[in-house]
Amino acid sequence: MIELPEAYSKLLAGRRIDSAEGKGIFVDIKFNNNIFLSIFDGINMRYNESKTTIPTKYQMLITFDDNSFISFNTIMYGGIYAFSETLDNKYRTLSLESISPLSDAFNESYFDKLVSAEKKNITTKALLATEQRIPGVGNGVLQDILFNAAIHPKRKIWSFTDEEKQRLFRSIKATLQQMTDGGGRDTETDFFGNKGGYKSILSKNTYDLPCPRCGYGIVKEAYMGGSVYYCPECQKP
């Protein structure tokens, strides 16, 4: 049962953290007696030692017996849910029921079926970064995936050739694996405040630089609720 935010303190105080597990756009922190704290995409979790000053602004704060603490801050949007047993949330359910793009089960046959099941007039960004069709893939990681696949973010999926669809599939697998192996993108920080080791090709840090492949100028545009970055020469619309 989901609780109202004003009940979170009573629900969580005095409990022991047993485990934490991430899937797609959320992380579940499990406490004893089957109490959960589910943290959705858009929330910055930061662990701090006891000597660290507590920040003046946060959406939630969990303090441990040794006075170390975790602060939770919303970047633009996000969700923090405390509940017992189950949580009725569409996007969490989709993440739980979807196949991870890093797993062997996410193969070319599975990806073909995923693309074939969608309306052909949606764009590549809509395919990859909405409705949690591929758990964990959002606007941030999308940029390098499409650059490596040489596909424009506004390209309609009906226009894909078989070779382009294969290229996109391979790029999803390879790019996400590189990001994972590097400990995340260098535009983000981890639980301890350290930047990721994966050097982003297209991001807010690099879009004013020339394309690393052809030297053409990178374009930044607002599209579908976020910014997209692309090379108009390498990723022709």
mmCIF file of N, CA and C in Angstrom, residues 35-154:
data_model
loop_
_atom_site.group_PDB
_atom_site.id
_atom_site.type_symbol
_atom_site.label_atom_id
_atom_site.label_comp_id
_atom_site.label_asym_id
_atom_site.label_seq_id
_atom_site.Cartn_x
_atom_site.Cartn_y
_atom_site.Cartn_z
ATOM 1 N N ILE A 35 9.089 -3.184 3.699
ATOM 2 C CA ILE A 35 8.838 -1.776 3.430
ATOM 3 C C ILE A 35 9.817 -1.338 2.336
ATOM 4 N N PHE A 36 9.317 -0.572 1.362
ATOM 5 C CA PHE A 36 10.133 -0.176 0.215
ATOM 6 C C PHE A 36 10.129 1.340 0.039
ATOM 7 N N LEU A 37 11.247 1.816 -0.494
ATOM 8 C CA LEU A 37 11.352 3.200 -0.946
ATOM 9 C C LEU A 37 11.763 3.113 -2.412
ATOM 10 N N SER A 38 10.903 3.571 -3.316
ATOM 11 C CA SER A 38 11.171 3.481 -4.745
ATOM 12 C C SER A 38 11.525 4.866 -5.275
ATOM 13 N N ILE A 39 12.712 4.975 -5.866
ATOM 14 C CA ILE A 39 13.235 6.243 -6.358
ATOM 15 C C ILE A 39 13.224 6.214 -7.877
ATOM 16 N N PHE A 40 12.503 7.149 -8.482
ATOM 17 C CA PHE A 40 12.342 7.174 -9.927
ATOM 18 C C PHE A 40 13.341 8.118 -10.583
ATOM 19 N N ASP A 41 13.447 7.970 -11.899
ATOM 20 C CA ASP A 41 14.297 8.820 -12.721
ATOM 21 C C ASP A 41 14.023 10.290 -12.418
ATOM 22 N N GLY A 42 15.088 11.089 -12.325
ATOM 23 C CA GLY A 42 14.945 12.508 -12.043
ATOM 24 C C GLY A 42 15.275 12.884 -10.611
ATOM 25 N N ILE A 43 15.535 11.887 -9.768
ATOM 26 C CA ILE A 43 15.916 12.128 -8.376
ATOM 27 C C ILE A 43 17.413 11.880 -8.212
ATOM 28 N N ASN A 44 18.107 12.843 -7.646
ATOM 29 C CA ASN A 44 19.542 12.712 -7.389
ATOM 30 C C ASN A 44 19.736 12.252 -5.943
ATOM 31 N N MET A 45 20.215 11.015 -5.773
ATOM 32 C CA MET A 45 20.508 10.473 -4.441
ATOM 33 C C MET A 45 21.985 10.665 -4.140
ATOM 34 N N ARG A 46 22.306 11.185 -2.977
ATOM 35 C CA ARG A 46 23.699 11.435 -2.630
ATOM 36 C C ARG A 46 23.979 10.976 -1.201
ATOM 37 N N TYR A 47 24.950 10.053 -1.059
ATOM 38 C CA TYR A 47 25.363 9.599 0.277
ATOM 39 C C TYR A 47 26.442 10.535 0.811
ATOM 40 N N ASN A 48 26.334 10.908 2.089
ATOM 41 C CA ASN A 48 27.283 11.819 2.722
ATOM 42 C C ASN A 48 27.745 11.271 4.068
ATOM 43 N N GLU A 49 29.045 11.433 4.343
ATOM 44 C CA GLU A 49 29.572 11.038 5.643
ATOM 45 C C GLU A 49 29.019 11.947 6.745
ATOM 46 N N SER A 50 29.164 11.510 7.987
ATOM 47 C CA SER A 50 28.575 12.234 9.121
ATOM 48 C C SER A 50 29.134 13.653 9.268
ATOM 49 N N LYS A 51 30.373 13.870 8.855
ATOM 50 C CA LYS A 51 30.988 15.192 9.009
ATOM 51 C C LYS A 51 30.486 16.197 7.972
ATOM 52 N N THR A 52 29.744 15.702 6.957
ATOM 53 C CA THR A 52 29.250 16.565 5.901
ATOM 54 C C THR A 52 28.067 17.407 6.403
ATOM 55 N N THR A 53 28.041 18.657 6.002
ATOM 56 C CA THR A 53 26.929 19.529 6.376
ATOM 57 C C THR A 53 25.682 19.143 5.593
ATOM 58 N N ILE A 54 24.581 19.044 6.284
ATOM 59 C CA ILE A 54 23.322 18.722 5.624
ATOM 60 C C ILE A 54 22.922 19.870 4.697
ATOM 61 N N PRO A 55 22.560 19.585 3.451
ATOM 62 C CA PRO A 55 22.201 20.655 2.518
ATOM 63 C C PRO A 55 20.949 21.406 2.990
ATOM 64 N N THR A 56 20.842 22.650 2.564
ATOM 65 C CA THR A 56 19.696 23.467 2.982
ATOM 66 C C THR A 56 18.428 23.084 2.232
ATOM 67 N N LYS A 57 18.584 22.532 1.022
ATOM 68 C CA LYS A 57 17.414 22.164 0.234
ATOM 69 C C LYS A 57 17.475 20.684 -0.136
ATOM 70 N N TYR A 58 16.376 20.002 0.054
ATOM 71 C CA TYR A 58 16.248 18.608 -0.354
ATOM 72 C C TYR A 58 14.764 18.240 -0.318
ATOM 73 N N GLN A 59 14.421 17.180 -1.066
ATOM 74 C CA GLN A 59 13.038 16.691 -1.042
ATOM 75 C C GLN A 59 12.846 15.606 0.027
ATOM 76 N N MET A 60 13.957 14.942 0.374
ATOM 77 C CA MET A 60 13.884 13.913 1.408
ATOM 78 C C MET A 60 15.275 13.713 1.996
ATOM 79 N N LEU A 61 15.339 13.345 3.264
ATOM 80 C CA LEU A 61 16.619 13.099 3.927
ATOM 81 C C LEU A 61 16.475 11.860 4.803
ATOM 82 N N ILE A 62 17.395 10.911 4.633
ATOM 83 C CA ILE A 62 17.441 9.729 5.494
ATOM 84 C C ILE A 62 18.753 9.766 6.270
ATOM 85 N N THR A 63 18.666 9.782 7.587
ATOM 86 C CA THR A 63 19.853 9.835 8.449
ATOM 87 C C THR A 63 20.037 8.487 9.138
ATOM 88 N N PHE A 64 21.293 8.016 9.185
ATOM 89 C CA PHE A 64 21.596 6.719 9.786
ATOM 90 C C PHE A 64 22.106 6.888 11.213
ATOM 91 N N ASP A 65 22.274 5.767 11.924
ATOM 92 C CA ASP A 65 22.692 5.793 13.327
ATOM 93 C C ASP A 65 24.040 6.465 13.531
ATOM 94 N N ASP A 66 24.912 6.399 12.515
ATOM 95 C CA ASP A 66 26.242 7.006 12.649
ATOM 96 C C ASP A 66 26.260 8.462 12.164
ATOM 97 N N ASN A 67 25.069 9.013 11.900
ATOM 98 C CA ASN A 67 24.883 10.403 11.456
ATOM 99 C C ASN A 67 25.285 10.655 9.996
ATOM 100 N N SER A 68 25.660 9.603 9.278
ATOM 101 C CA SER A 68 25.779 9.766 7.836
ATOM 102 C C SER A 68 24.357 9.848 7.278
ATOM 103 N N PHE A 69 24.222 10.300 6.026
ATOM 104 C CA PHE A 69 22.868 10.494 5.521
ATOM 105 C C PHE A 69 22.814 10.424 3.997
ATOM 106 N N ILE A 70 21.605 10.207 3.502
ATOM 107 C CA ILE A 70 21.323 10.265 2.068
ATOM 108 C C ILE A 70 20.369 11.419 1.834
ATOM 109 N N SER A 71 20.743 12.317 0.933
ATOM 110 C CA SER A 71 19.846 13.407 0.552
ATOM 111 C C SER A 71 19.257 13.107 -0.822
ATOM 112 N N PHE A 72 18.010 13.484 -1.000
ATOM 113 C CA PHE A 72 17.293 13.249 -2.249
ATOM 114 C C PHE A 72 16.857 14.592 -2.816
ATOM 115 N N ASN A 73 17.275 14.880 -4.056
ATOM 116 C CA ASN A 73 16.922 16.150 -4.692
ATOM 117 C C ASN A 73 16.325 15.901 -6.073
ATOM 118 N N THR A 74 15.278 16.630 -6.381
ATOM 119 C CA THR A 74 14.668 16.543 -7.705
ATOM 120 C C THR A 74 15.438 17.427 -8.677
ATOM 121 N N ILE A 75 15.808 16.868 -9.824
ATOM 122 C CA ILE A 75 16.527 17.628 -10.836
ATOM 123 C C ILE A 75 15.542 18.494 -11.629
ATOM 124 N N MET A 76 14.615 17.869 -12.323
ATOM 125 C CA MET A 76 13.546 18.589 -13.012
ATOM 126 C C MET A 76 12.188 18.008 -12.616
ATOM 127 N N TYR A 77 12.135 16.719 -12.589
ATOM 128 C CA TYR A 77 10.937 15.984 -12.194
ATOM 129 C C TYR A 77 11.429 14.676 -11.601
ATOM 130 N N GLY A 78 10.565 13.953 -10.932
ATOM 131 C CA GLY A 78 10.992 12.674 -10.369
ATOM 132 C C GLY A 78 9.945 12.166 -9.404
ATOM 133 N N GLY A 79 10.215 11.038 -8.794
ATOM 134 C CA GLY A 79 9.264 10.460 -7.863
ATOM 135 C C GLY A 79 9.945 9.733 -6.724
ATOM 136 N N ILE A 80 9.423 9.890 -5.520
ATOM 137 C CA ILE A 80 9.882 9.164 -4.338
ATOM 138 C C ILE A 80 8.646 8.554 -3.697
ATOM 139 N N TYR A 81 8.584 7.226 -3.642
ATOM 140 C CA TYR A 81 7.412 6.545 -3.113
ATOM 141 C C TYR A 81 7.812 5.598 -1.990
ATOM 142 N N ALA A 82 7.180 5.716 -0.847
ATOM 143 C CA ALA A 82 7.352 4.755 0.248
ATOM 144 C C ALA A 82 6.088 3.910 0.321
ATOM 145 N N PHE A 83 6.268 2.599 0.439
ATOM 146 C CA PHE A 83 5.088 1.723 0.425
ATOM 147 C C PHE A 83 5.426 0.378 1.051
ATOM 148 N N SER A 84 4.409 -0.355 1.369
ATOM 149 C CA SER A 84 4.563 -1.718 1.878
ATOM 150 C C SER A 84 4.068 -2.695 0.822
ATOM 151 N N GLU A 85 4.831 -3.734 0.571
ATOM 152 C CA GLU A 85 4.489 -4.822 -0.341
ATOM 153 C C GLU A 85 4.518 -4.417 -1.819
ATOM 154 N N THR A 86 3.533 -3.648 -2.301
ATOM 155 C CA THR A 86 3.426 -3.375 -3.732
ATOM 156 C C THR A 86 3.149 -1.890 -3.999
ATOM 157 N N LEU A 87 3.479 -1.477 -5.230
ATOM 158 C CA LEU A 87 3.228 -0.111 -5.671
ATOM 159 C C LEU A 87 2.529 -0.175 -7.025
ATOM 160 N N ASP A 88 1.370 0.445 -7.124
ATOM 161 C CA ASP A 88 0.625 0.478 -8.378
ATOM 162 C C ASP A 88 1.061 1.706 -9.167
ATOM 163 N N ASN A 89 2.061 1.516 -10.028
ATOM 164 C CA ASN A 89 2.581 2.607 -10.843
ATOM 165 C C ASN A 89 2.897 2.054 -12.231
ATOM 166 N N LYS A 90 2.339 2.686 -13.247
ATOM 167 C CA LYS A 90 2.453 2.196 -14.623
ATOM 168 C C LYS A 90 3.904 2.038 -15.058
ATOM 169 N N TYR A 91 4.734 3.050 -14.815
ATOM 170 C CA TYR A 91 6.098 3.029 -15.342
ATOM 171 C C TYR A 91 6.998 2.071 -14.572
ATOM 172 N N ARG A 92 6.739 1.901 -13.294
ATOM 173 C CA ARG A 92 7.504 0.908 -12.538
ATOM 174 C C ARG A 92 7.144 -0.495 -13.020
ATOM 175 N N THR A 93 5.854 -0.728 -13.255
ATOM 176 C CA THR A 93 5.411 -2.032 -13.752
ATOM 177 C C THR A 93 6.006 -2.320 -15.123
ATOM 178 N N LEU A 94 6.019 -1.313 -16.001
ATOM 179 C CA LEU A 94 6.615 -1.498 -17.322
ATOM 180 C C LEU A 94 8.103 -1.843 -17.223
ATOM 181 N N SER A 95 8.812 -1.163 -16.316
ATOM 182 C CA SER A 95 10.236 -1.445 -16.139
ATOM 183 C C SER A 95 10.457 -2.867 -15.631
ATOM 184 N N LEU A 96 9.623 -3.298 -14.683
ATOM 185 C CA LEU A 96 9.760 -4.634 -14.115
ATOM 186 C C LEU A 96 9.473 -5.723 -15.149
ATOM 187 N N GLU A 97 8.527 -5.455 -16.037
ATOM 188 C CA GLU A 97 8.099 -6.482 -16.994
ATOM 189 C C GLU A 97 8.901 -6.448 -18.290
ATOM 190 N N SER A 98 9.697 -5.400 -18.500
ATOM 191 C CA SER A 98 10.466 -5.284 -19.740
ATOM 192 C C SER A 98 11.780 -6.046 -19.647
ATOM 193 N N ILE A 99 12.384 -6.267 -20.796
ATOM 194 C CA ILE A 99 13.668 -6.959 -20.875
ATOM 195 C C ILE A 99 14.788 -5.926 -20.926
ATOM 196 N N SER A 100 15.794 -6.091 -20.094
ATOM 197 C CA SER A 100 16.913 -5.156 -20.065
ATOM 198 C C SER A 100 17.681 -5.212 -21.382
ATOM 199 N N PRO A 101 18.048 -4.063 -21.943
ATOM 200 C CA PRO A 101 18.822 -4.062 -23.186
ATOM 201 C C PRO A 101 20.221 -4.651 -23.021
ATOM 202 N N LEU A 102 20.680 -4.826 -21.790
ATOM 203 C CA LEU A 102 21.989 -5.413 -21.543
ATOM 204 C C LEU A 102 21.939 -6.938 -21.427
ATOM 205 N N SER A 103 20.731 -7.496 -21.420
ATOM 206 C CA SER A 103 20.599 -8.947 -21.270
ATOM 207 C C SER A 103 20.667 -9.645 -22.624
ATOM 208 N N ASP A 104 20.994 -10.944 -22.588
ATOM 209 C CA ASP A 104 21.048 -11.737 -23.825
ATOM 210 C C ASP A 104 19.669 -11.874 -24.458
ATOM 211 N N ALA A 105 18.618 -11.782 -23.625
ATOM 212 C CA ALA A 105 17.256 -11.916 -24.142
ATOM 213 C C ALA A 105 16.858 -10.743 -25.031
ATOM 214 N N PHE A 106 17.536 -9.608 -24.840
ATOM 215 C CA PHE A 106 17.301 -8.456 -25.717
ATOM 216 C C PHE A 106 18.151 -8.676 -26.962
ATOM 217 N N ASN A 107 17.618 -9.456 -27.882
ATOM 218 C CA ASN A 107 18.355 -9.787 -29.102
ATOM 219 C C ASN A 107 17.695 -9.123 -30.308
ATOM 220 N N GLU A 108 18.234 -9.392 -31.477
ATOM 221 C CA GLU A 108 17.730 -8.717 -32.676
ATOM 222 C C GLU A 108 16.295 -9.100 -32.983
ATOM 223 N N SER A 109 15.945 -10.345 -32.711
ATOM 224 C CA SER A 109 14.572 -10.792 -32.940
ATOM 225 C C SER A 109 13.600 -10.052 -32.026
ATOM 226 N N TYR A 110 13.991 -9.897 -30.752
ATOM 227 C CA TYR A 110 13.146 -9.163 -29.805
ATOM 228 C C TYR A 110 12.995 -7.715 -30.228
ATOM 229 N N PHE A 111 14.086 -7.093 -30.662
ATOM 230 C CA PHE A 111 14.038 -5.694 -31.076
ATOM 231 C C PHE A 111 13.168 -5.520 -32.324
ATOM 232 N N ASP A 112 13.242 -6.456 -33.272
ATOM 233 C CA ASP A 112 12.397 -6.396 -34.463
ATOM 234 C C ASP A 112 10.920 -6.415 -34.090
ATOM 235 N N LYS A 113 10.564 -7.267 -33.143
ATOM 236 C CA LYS A 113 9.168 -7.356 -32.707
ATOM 237 C C LYS A 113 8.741 -6.073 -31.997
ATOM 238 N N LEU A 114 9.660 -5.498 -31.214
ATOM 239 C CA LEU A 114 9.367 -4.254 -30.500
ATOM 240 C C LEU A 114 9.069 -3.135 -31.494
ATOM 241 N N VAL A 115 9.889 -3.026 -32.536
ATOM 242 C CA VAL A 115 9.689 -1.980 -33.545
ATOM 243 C C VAL A 115 8.418 -2.246 -34.345
ATOM 244 N N SER A 116 8.191 -3.497 -34.723
ATOM 245 C CA SER A 116 7.033 -3.847 -35.546
ATOM 246 C C SER A 116 5.708 -3.614 -34.823
ATOM 247 N N ALA A 117 5.734 -3.659 -33.504
ATOM 248 C CA ALA A 117 4.503 -3.497 -32.733
ATOM 249 C C ALA A 117 4.065 -2.050 -32.602
ATOM 250 N N GLU A 118 4.928 -1.105 -32.993
ATOM 251 C CA GLU A 118 4.621 0.312 -32.810
ATOM 252 C C GLU A 118 4.033 0.938 -34.067
ATOM 253 N N LYS A 119 3.362 2.072 -33.874
ATOM 254 C CA LYS A 119 2.845 2.838 -35.001
ATOM 255 C C LYS A 119 4.012 3.346 -35.845
ATOM 256 N N LYS A 120 3.897 3.215 -37.128
ATOM 257 C CA LYS A 120 5.036 3.501 -38.003
ATOM 258 C C LYS A 120 5.342 4.986 -38.131
ATOM 259 N N ASN A 121 4.406 5.862 -37.684
ATOM 260 C CA ASN A 121 4.659 7.294 -37.835
ATOM 261 C C ASN A 121 5.360 7.910 -36.633
ATOM 262 N N ILE A 122 5.710 7.103 -35.612
ATOM 263 C CA ILE A 122 6.442 7.677 -34.483
ATOM 264 C C ILE A 122 7.913 7.834 -34.856
ATOM 265 N N THR A 123 8.578 8.723 -34.152
ATOM 266 C CA THR A 123 9.986 8.990 -34.454
ATOM 267 C C THR A 123 10.899 8.059 -33.652
ATOM 268 N N THR A 124 12.164 8.103 -34.018
ATOM 269 C CA THR A 124 13.146 7.260 -33.328
ATOM 270 C C THR A 124 13.252 7.637 -31.851
ATOM 271 N N LYS A 125 13.234 8.941 -31.555
ATOM 272 C CA LYS A 125 13.290 9.344 -30.154
ATOM 273 C C LYS A 125 12.074 8.823 -29.393
ATOM 274 N N ALA A 126 10.883 8.926 -29.991
ATOM 275 C CA ALA A 126 9.676 8.437 -29.335
ATOM 276 C C ALA A 126 9.755 6.929 -29.092
ATOM 277 N N LEU A 127 10.305 6.203 -30.055
ATOM 278 C CA LEU A 127 10.446 4.753 -29.910
ATOM 279 C C LEU A 127 11.334 4.384 -28.730
ATOM 280 N N LEU A 128 12.482 5.068 -28.625
ATOM 281 C CA LEU A 128 13.477 4.671 -27.634
ATOM 282 C C LEU A 128 13.266 5.306 -26.261
ATOM 283 N N ALA A 129 12.728 6.515 -26.217
ATOM 284 C CA ALA A 129 12.781 7.278 -24.962
ATOM 285 C C ALA A 129 11.417 7.543 -24.318
ATOM 286 N N THR A 130 10.346 6.911 -24.820
ATOM 287 C CA THR A 130 9.038 7.082 -24.185
ATOM 288 C C THR A 130 8.436 5.720 -23.870
ATOM 289 N N GLU A 131 7.492 5.736 -22.926
ATOM 290 C CA GLU A 131 6.704 4.544 -22.560
ATOM 291 C C GLU A 131 7.536 3.393 -22.001
ATOM 292 N N GLN A 132 8.805 3.628 -21.695
ATOM 293 C CA GLN A 132 9.667 2.585 -21.134
ATOM 294 C C GLN A 132 9.622 1.280 -21.929
ATOM 295 N N ARG A 133 9.619 1.418 -23.261
ATOM 296 C CA ARG A 133 9.705 0.221 -24.101
ATOM 297 C C ARG A 133 11.029 -0.498 -23.859
ATOM 298 N N ILE A 134 12.077 0.299 -23.647
ATOM 299 C CA ILE A 134 13.397 -0.249 -23.321
ATOM 300 C C ILE A 134 13.774 0.335 -21.966
ATOM 301 N N PRO A 135 13.737 -0.474 -20.901
ATOM 302 C CA PRO A 135 13.912 0.071 -19.550
ATOM 303 C C PRO A 135 15.243 0.779 -19.354
ATOM 304 N N GLY A 136 15.161 2.006 -18.847
ATOM 305 C CA GLY A 136 16.358 2.774 -18.543
ATOM 306 C C GLY A 136 16.833 3.677 -19.659
ATOM 307 N N VAL A 137 16.311 3.500 -20.864
ATOM 308 C CA VAL A 137 16.724 4.344 -21.986
ATOM 309 C C VAL A 137 15.878 5.613 -21.984
ATOM 310 N N GLY A 138 16.538 6.762 -21.879
ATOM 311 C CA GLY A 138 15.860 8.042 -21.882
ATOM 312 C C GLY A 138 16.586 9.028 -22.762
ATOM 313 N N ASN A 139 16.231 10.289 -22.636
ATOM 314 C CA ASN A 139 16.775 11.316 -23.512
ATOM 315 C C ASN A 139 18.292 11.475 -23.369
ATOM 316 N N GLY A 140 18.841 11.230 -22.187
ATOM 317 C CA GLY A 140 20.273 11.401 -21.975
ATOM 318 C C GLY A 140 21.119 10.426 -22.770
ATOM 319 N N VAL A 141 20.861 9.134 -22.617
ATOM 320 C CA VAL A 141 21.667 8.125 -23.309
ATOM 321 C C VAL A 141 21.297 8.028 -24.788
ATOM 322 N N LEU A 142 20.131 8.546 -25.130
ATOM 323 C CA LEU A 142 19.655 8.487 -26.512
ATOM 324 C C LEU A 142 20.620 9.141 -27.492
ATOM 325 N N GLN A 143 21.241 10.253 -27.087
ATOM 326 C CA GLN A 143 22.053 11.053 -28.009
ATOM 327 C C GLN A 143 23.192 10.238 -28.627
ATOM 328 N N ASP A 144 23.969 9.551 -27.801
ATOM 329 C CA ASP A 144 25.107 8.785 -28.319
ATOM 330 C C ASP A 144 24.659 7.534 -29.053
ATOM 331 N N ILE A 145 23.550 6.934 -28.600
ATOM 332 C CA ILE A 145 23.022 5.759 -29.303
ATOM 333 C C ILE A 145 22.714 6.109 -30.751
ATOM 334 N N LEU A 146 22.025 7.236 -30.963
ATOM 335 C CA LEU A 146 21.644 7.623 -32.318
ATOM 336 C C LEU A 146 22.842 8.118 -33.122
ATOM 337 N N PHE A 147 23.785 8.790 -32.461
ATOM 338 C CA PHE A 147 24.989 9.223 -33.177
ATOM 339 C C PHE A 147 25.765 8.004 -33.672
ATOM 340 N N ASN A 148 25.953 7.022 -32.812
ATOM 341 C CA ASN A 148 26.702 5.820 -33.197
ATOM 342 C C ASN A 148 25.981 5.022 -34.283
ATOM 343 N N ALA A 149 24.637 5.134 -34.304
ATOM 344 C CA ALA A 149 23.862 4.438 -35.332
ATOM 345 C C ALA A 149 23.687 5.271 -36.592
ATOM 346 N N ALA A 150 24.127 6.555 -36.551
ATOM 347 C CA ALA A 150 23.987 7.485 -37.680
ATOM 348 C C ALA A 150 22.524 7.658 -38.081
ATOM 349 N N ILE A 151 21.650 7.817 -37.065
ATOM 350 C CA ILE A 151 20.221 7.985 -37.306
ATOM 351 C C ILE A 151 19.744 9.262 -36.621
ATOM 352 N N HIS A 152 18.946 10.045 -37.326
ATOM 353 C CA HIS A 152 18.419 11.313 -36.832
ATOM 354 C C HIS A 152 17.322 11.049 -35.800
ATOM 355 N N PRO A 153 17.276 11.828 -34.703
ATOM 356 C CA PRO A 153 16.267 11.588 -33.657
ATOM 357 C C PRO A 153 14.821 11.779 -34.121
ATOM 358 N N LYS A 154 14.608 12.575 -35.184
ATOM 359 C CA LYS A 154 13.245 12.810 -35.679
ATOM 360 C C LYS A 154 12.862 11.881 -36.830
#
